[in-house]
Structure formats: structure tokens, C-alpha cells
XYZ file of N, CA and C in Angstrom:
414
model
N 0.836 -1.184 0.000
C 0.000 0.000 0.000
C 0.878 1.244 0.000
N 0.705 2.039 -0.730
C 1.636 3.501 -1.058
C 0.642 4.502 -0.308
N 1.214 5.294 0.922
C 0.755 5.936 1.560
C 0.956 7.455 0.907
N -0.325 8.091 0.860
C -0.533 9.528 0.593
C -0.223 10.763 1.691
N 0.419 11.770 1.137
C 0.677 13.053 1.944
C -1.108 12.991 3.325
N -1.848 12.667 2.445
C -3.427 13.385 2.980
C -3.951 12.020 3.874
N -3.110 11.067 4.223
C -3.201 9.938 5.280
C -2.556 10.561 6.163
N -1.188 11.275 6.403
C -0.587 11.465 7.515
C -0.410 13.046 7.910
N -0.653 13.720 6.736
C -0.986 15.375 7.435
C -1.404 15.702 8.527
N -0.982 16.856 9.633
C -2.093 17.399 9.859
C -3.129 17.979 9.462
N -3.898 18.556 9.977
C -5.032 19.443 9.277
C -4.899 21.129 9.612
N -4.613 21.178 10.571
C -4.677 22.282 10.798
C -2.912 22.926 10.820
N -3.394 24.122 10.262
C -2.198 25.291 9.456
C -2.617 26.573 10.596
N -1.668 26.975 11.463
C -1.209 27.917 12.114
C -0.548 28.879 11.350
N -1.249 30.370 11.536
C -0.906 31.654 10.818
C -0.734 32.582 11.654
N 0.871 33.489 11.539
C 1.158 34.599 12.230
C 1.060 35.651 11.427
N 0.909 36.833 11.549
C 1.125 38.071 10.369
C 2.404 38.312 10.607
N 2.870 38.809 9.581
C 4.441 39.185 9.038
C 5.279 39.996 9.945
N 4.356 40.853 10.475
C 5.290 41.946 11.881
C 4.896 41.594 13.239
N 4.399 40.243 13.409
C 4.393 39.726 14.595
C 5.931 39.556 15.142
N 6.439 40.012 16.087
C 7.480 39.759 16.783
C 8.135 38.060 16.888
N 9.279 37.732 16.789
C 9.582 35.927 17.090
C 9.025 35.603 18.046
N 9.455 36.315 19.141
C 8.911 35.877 20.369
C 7.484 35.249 20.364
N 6.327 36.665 19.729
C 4.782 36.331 19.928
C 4.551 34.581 19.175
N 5.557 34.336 17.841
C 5.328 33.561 17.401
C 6.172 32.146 18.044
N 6.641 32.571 18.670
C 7.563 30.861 19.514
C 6.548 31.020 20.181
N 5.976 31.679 21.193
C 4.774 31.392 21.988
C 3.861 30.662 21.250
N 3.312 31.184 20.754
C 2.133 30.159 19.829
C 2.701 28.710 19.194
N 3.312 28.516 18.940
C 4.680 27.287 18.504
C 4.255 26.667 19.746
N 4.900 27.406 20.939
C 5.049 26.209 22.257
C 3.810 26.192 22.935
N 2.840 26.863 22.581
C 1.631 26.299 23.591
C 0.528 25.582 22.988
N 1.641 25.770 20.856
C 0.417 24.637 20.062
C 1.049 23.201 20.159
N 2.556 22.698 20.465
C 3.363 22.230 19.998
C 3.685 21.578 18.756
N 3.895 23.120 17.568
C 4.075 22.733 16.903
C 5.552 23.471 16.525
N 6.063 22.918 15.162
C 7.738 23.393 15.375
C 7.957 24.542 13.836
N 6.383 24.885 13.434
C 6.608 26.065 12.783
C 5.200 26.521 12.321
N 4.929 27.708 11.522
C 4.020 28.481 11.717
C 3.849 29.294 9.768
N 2.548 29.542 9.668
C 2.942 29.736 8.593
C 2.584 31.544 8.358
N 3.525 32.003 7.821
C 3.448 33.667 7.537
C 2.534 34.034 6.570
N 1.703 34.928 7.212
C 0.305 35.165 6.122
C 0.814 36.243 5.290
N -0.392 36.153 3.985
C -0.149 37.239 3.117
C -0.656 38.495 3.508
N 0.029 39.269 3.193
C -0.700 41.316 3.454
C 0.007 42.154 2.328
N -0.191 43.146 2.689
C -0.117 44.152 1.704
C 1.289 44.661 1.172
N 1.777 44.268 2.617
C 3.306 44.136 2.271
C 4.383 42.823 1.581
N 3.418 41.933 2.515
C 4.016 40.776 1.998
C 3.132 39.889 1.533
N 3.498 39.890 -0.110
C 2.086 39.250 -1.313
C 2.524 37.974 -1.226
N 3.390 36.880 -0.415
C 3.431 35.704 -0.471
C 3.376 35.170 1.240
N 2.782 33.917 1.053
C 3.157 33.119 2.116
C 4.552 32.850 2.669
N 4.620 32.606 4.128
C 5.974 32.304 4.246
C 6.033 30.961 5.123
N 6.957 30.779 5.855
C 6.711 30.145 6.338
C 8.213 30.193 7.908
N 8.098 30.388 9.404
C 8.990 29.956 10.250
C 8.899 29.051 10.558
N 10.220 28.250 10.924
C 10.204 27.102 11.788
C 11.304 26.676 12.635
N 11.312 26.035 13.449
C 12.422 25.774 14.640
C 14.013 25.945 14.360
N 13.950 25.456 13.000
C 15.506 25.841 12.322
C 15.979 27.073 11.995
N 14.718 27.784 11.507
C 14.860 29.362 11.363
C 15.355 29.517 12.452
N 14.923 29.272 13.524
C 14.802 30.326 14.731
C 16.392 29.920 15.235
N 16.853 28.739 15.070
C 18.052 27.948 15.572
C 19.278 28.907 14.747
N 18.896 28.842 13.634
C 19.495 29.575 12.479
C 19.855 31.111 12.467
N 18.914 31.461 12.765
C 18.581 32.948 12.258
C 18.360 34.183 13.228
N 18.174 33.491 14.834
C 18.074 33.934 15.668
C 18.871 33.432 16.925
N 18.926 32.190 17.305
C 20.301 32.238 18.167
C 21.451 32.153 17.560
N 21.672 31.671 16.776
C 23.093 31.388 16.320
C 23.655 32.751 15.511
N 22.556 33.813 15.419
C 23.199 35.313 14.599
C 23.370 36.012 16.079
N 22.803 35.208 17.438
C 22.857 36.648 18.416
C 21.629 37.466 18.361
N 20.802 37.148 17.384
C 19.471 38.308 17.267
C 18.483 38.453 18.450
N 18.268 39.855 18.722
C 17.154 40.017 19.844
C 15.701 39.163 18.901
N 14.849 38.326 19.570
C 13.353 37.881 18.672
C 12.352 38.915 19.328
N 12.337 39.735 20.487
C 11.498 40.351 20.219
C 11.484 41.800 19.664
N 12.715 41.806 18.652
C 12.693 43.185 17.969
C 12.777 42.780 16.599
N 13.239 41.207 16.783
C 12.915 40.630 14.742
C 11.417 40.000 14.629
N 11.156 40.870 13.551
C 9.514 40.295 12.914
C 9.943 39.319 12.054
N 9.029 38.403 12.370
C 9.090 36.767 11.467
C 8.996 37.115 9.947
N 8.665 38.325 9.423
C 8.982 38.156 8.090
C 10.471 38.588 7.461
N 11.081 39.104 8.856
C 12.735 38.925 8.040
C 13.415 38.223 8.247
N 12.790 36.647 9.344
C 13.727 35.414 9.278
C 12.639 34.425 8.310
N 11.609 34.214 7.590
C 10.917 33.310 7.061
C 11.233 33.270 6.162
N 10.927 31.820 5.545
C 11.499 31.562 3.944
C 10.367 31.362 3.573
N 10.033 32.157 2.201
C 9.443 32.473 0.762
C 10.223 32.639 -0.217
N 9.140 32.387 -1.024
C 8.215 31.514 -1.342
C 8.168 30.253 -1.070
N 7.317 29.583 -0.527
C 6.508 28.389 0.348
C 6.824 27.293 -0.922
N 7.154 26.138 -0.643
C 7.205 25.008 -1.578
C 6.275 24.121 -0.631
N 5.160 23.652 -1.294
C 3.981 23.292 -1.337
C 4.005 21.677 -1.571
N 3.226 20.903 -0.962
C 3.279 19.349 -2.182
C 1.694 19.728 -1.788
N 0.885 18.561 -2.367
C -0.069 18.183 -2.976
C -0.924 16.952 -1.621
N -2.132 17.258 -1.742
C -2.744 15.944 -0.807
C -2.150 14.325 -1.421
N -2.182 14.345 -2.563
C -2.274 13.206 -3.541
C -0.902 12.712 -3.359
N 0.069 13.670 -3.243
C 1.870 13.375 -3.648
C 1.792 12.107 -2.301
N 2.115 10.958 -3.083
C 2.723 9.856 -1.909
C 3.941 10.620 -1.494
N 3.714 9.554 -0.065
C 4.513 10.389 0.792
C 6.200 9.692 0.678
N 6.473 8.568 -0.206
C 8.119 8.434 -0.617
C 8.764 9.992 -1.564
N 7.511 10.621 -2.139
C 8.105 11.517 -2.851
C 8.082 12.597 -1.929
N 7.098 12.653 -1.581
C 7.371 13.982 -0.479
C 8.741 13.918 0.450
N 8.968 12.870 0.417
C 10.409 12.838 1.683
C 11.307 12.760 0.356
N 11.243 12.546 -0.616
C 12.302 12.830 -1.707
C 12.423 14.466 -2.135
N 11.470 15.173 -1.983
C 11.462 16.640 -2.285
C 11.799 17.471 -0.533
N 11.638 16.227 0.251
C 11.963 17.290 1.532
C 14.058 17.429 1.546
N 14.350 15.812 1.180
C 15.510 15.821 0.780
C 15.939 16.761 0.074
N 15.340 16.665 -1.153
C 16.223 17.492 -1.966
C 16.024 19.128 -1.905
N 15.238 19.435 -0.476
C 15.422 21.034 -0.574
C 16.359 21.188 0.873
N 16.135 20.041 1.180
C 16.684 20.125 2.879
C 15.912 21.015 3.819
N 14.455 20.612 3.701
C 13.212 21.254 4.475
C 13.173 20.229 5.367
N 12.213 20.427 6.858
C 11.609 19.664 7.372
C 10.067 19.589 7.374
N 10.109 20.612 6.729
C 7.967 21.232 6.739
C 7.493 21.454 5.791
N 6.617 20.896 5.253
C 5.720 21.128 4.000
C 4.193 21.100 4.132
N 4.489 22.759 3.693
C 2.797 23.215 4.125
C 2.000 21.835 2.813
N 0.424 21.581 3.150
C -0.053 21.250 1.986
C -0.926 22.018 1.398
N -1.116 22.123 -0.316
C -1.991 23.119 -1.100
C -3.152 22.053 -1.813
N -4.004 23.075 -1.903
C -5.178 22.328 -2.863
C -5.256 22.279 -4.066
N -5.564 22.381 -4.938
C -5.548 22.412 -5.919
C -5.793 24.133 -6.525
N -6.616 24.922 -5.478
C -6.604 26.477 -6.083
C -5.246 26.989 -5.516
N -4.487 26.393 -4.925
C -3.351 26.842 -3.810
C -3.671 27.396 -2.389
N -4.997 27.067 -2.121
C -5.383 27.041 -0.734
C -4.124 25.989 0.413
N -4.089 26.541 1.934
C -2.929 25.663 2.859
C -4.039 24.906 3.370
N -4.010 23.642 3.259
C -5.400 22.853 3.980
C -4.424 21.963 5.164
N -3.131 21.933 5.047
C -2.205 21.263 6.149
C -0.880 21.102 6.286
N -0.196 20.565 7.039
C 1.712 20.733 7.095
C 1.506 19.354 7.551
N 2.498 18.845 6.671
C 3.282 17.571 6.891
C 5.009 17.739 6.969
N 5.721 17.141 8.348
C 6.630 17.457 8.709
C 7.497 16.116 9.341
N 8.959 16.384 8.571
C 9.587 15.099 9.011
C 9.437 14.151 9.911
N 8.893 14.565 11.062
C 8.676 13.796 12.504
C 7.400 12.984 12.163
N 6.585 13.389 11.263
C 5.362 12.497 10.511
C 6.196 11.405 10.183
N 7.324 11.436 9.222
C 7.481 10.455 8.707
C 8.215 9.247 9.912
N 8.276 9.543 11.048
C 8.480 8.156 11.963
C 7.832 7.055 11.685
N 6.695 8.080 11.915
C 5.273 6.825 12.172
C 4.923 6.545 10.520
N 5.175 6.795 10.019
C 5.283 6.694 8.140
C 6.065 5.040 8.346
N 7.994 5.223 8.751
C 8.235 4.353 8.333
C 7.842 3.207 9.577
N 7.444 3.574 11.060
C 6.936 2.532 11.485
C 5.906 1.498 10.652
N 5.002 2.236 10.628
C 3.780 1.481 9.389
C 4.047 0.622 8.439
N 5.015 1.350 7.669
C 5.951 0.647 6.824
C 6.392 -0.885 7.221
N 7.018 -0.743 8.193
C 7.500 -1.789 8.667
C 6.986 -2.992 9.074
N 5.569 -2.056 9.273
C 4.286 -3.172 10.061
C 3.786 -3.811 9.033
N 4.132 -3.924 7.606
C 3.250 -4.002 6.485
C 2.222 -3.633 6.270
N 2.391 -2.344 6.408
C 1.246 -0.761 5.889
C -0.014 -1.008 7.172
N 0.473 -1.296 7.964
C -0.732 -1.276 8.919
C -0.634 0.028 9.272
N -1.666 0.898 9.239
C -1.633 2.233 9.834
C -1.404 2.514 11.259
N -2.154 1.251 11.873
C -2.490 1.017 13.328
C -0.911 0.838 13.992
N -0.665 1.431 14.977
C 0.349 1.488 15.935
C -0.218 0.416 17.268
N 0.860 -0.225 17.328
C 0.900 -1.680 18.368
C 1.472 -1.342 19.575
């Protein structure tokens, strides 16, 4: 059985606005536990973005940066690389490889975010695997 992105997604997509402070947005991170967040569009900023735990590892301790004077839209990476409900999920971990992401928002078909699928999904991916596609955890 070839498992789909839209078997192991979450569903729900967490949105900060662009001049939200790091800080406001690690808060929301740690009291959703999730390990990134996705940057909405505005007037300033006509694309999605997206932070996540590496940013912050990256871009904010390891530069020395104060987070509550950097707004998440000058550590987020845009434009957003997207997969698909449909994309099995061997390819999705082949495109997470080859960008060296851990998070992939998912799009619909109008380019609506209907969910994030994120490396730590794929544990229980290759547990299953192992179980001979049993979804069910023992």
C-alpha cells in the first residue's frame, strides 16, 4: 500500500502576520506544539511564508538576534514550496531531501494551505511501513 501526503498530514495550518514579533510567534509554537508556523499574506508581503524551529536555531540564536525586535517576516522563507494531498509520501520525503526542508505546508488544488506535513510524521510513516502498511500502531 503507497501511503498519501493526505493519510498522515495534519489538518490544521497555524498563521502569524508578518510583523508579529519571534517571540509572539515561539509562543504560539510552544503552547500549540508545533515546530513552525505559517506567515500570512498582506499588503506588504504578497506571499506566504513560512517559520520554523531551524529558522529560529538559524537565524536567531546562532546570529545573536534580539526575537522580540525581529519580525518573522525577516527570518521566514518564501516563497513556500507546497506538495499536494495526492503526492505519496516516498516523494514527499524525496522533495523534503532534496530542498533540505523539514515542513511542507499542503496546497489544494486552487493553492489554498489545507495542512503541514513534517519530518517527525514520517516516523510513524516508516513505522507502518514496517508493520506491512498497517496504519495502526501496536
Amino acid at each position: 500500500m503507497e501511503f498519501t501526503v493526505r493519510d498522515w498530514m495534519m489538518d490544521l495550518v497555524v498563521y502569524v502576520e508578518p510583523n508579529t514579533p519571534v517571540t509572539d510567534a515561539l509562543e504560539t509554537m510552544r503552547r500549540r506544539y508545533i515546530n513552525s508556523v505559517i506567515i500570512n499574506k498582506s499588503e506588504d508581503n504578497p506571499e506566504y511564508g513560512i517559520l520554523t524551529s531551524t529558522d529560529v536555531c538559524d537565524k536567531i540564536v546562532a546570529q545573536g538576534r534580539d526575537p522580540a525586535t525581529t519580525r518573522v517576516r525577516e527570518i521566514m522563507t518564501s516563497p513556500l514550496i507546497t506538495v499536494s494531498a495526492n503526492m505519496s509520501m516516498a516523494e514527499c520525503a524525496r522533495l523534503m531531501n532534496k530542498h533540505k526542508i523539514h515542513h511542507l505546508p499542503v496546497a489544494d488544488e486552487k493553492g489554498n494551505l489545507v495542512g503541514m506535513i513534517s519530518a517527525t510524521d514520517f516516523l510513524v510513516v516508516a513505522e507502518a511501513m514496517g508493520r506491512s502498511g498497517e496504519r495502526a500502531l501496536r
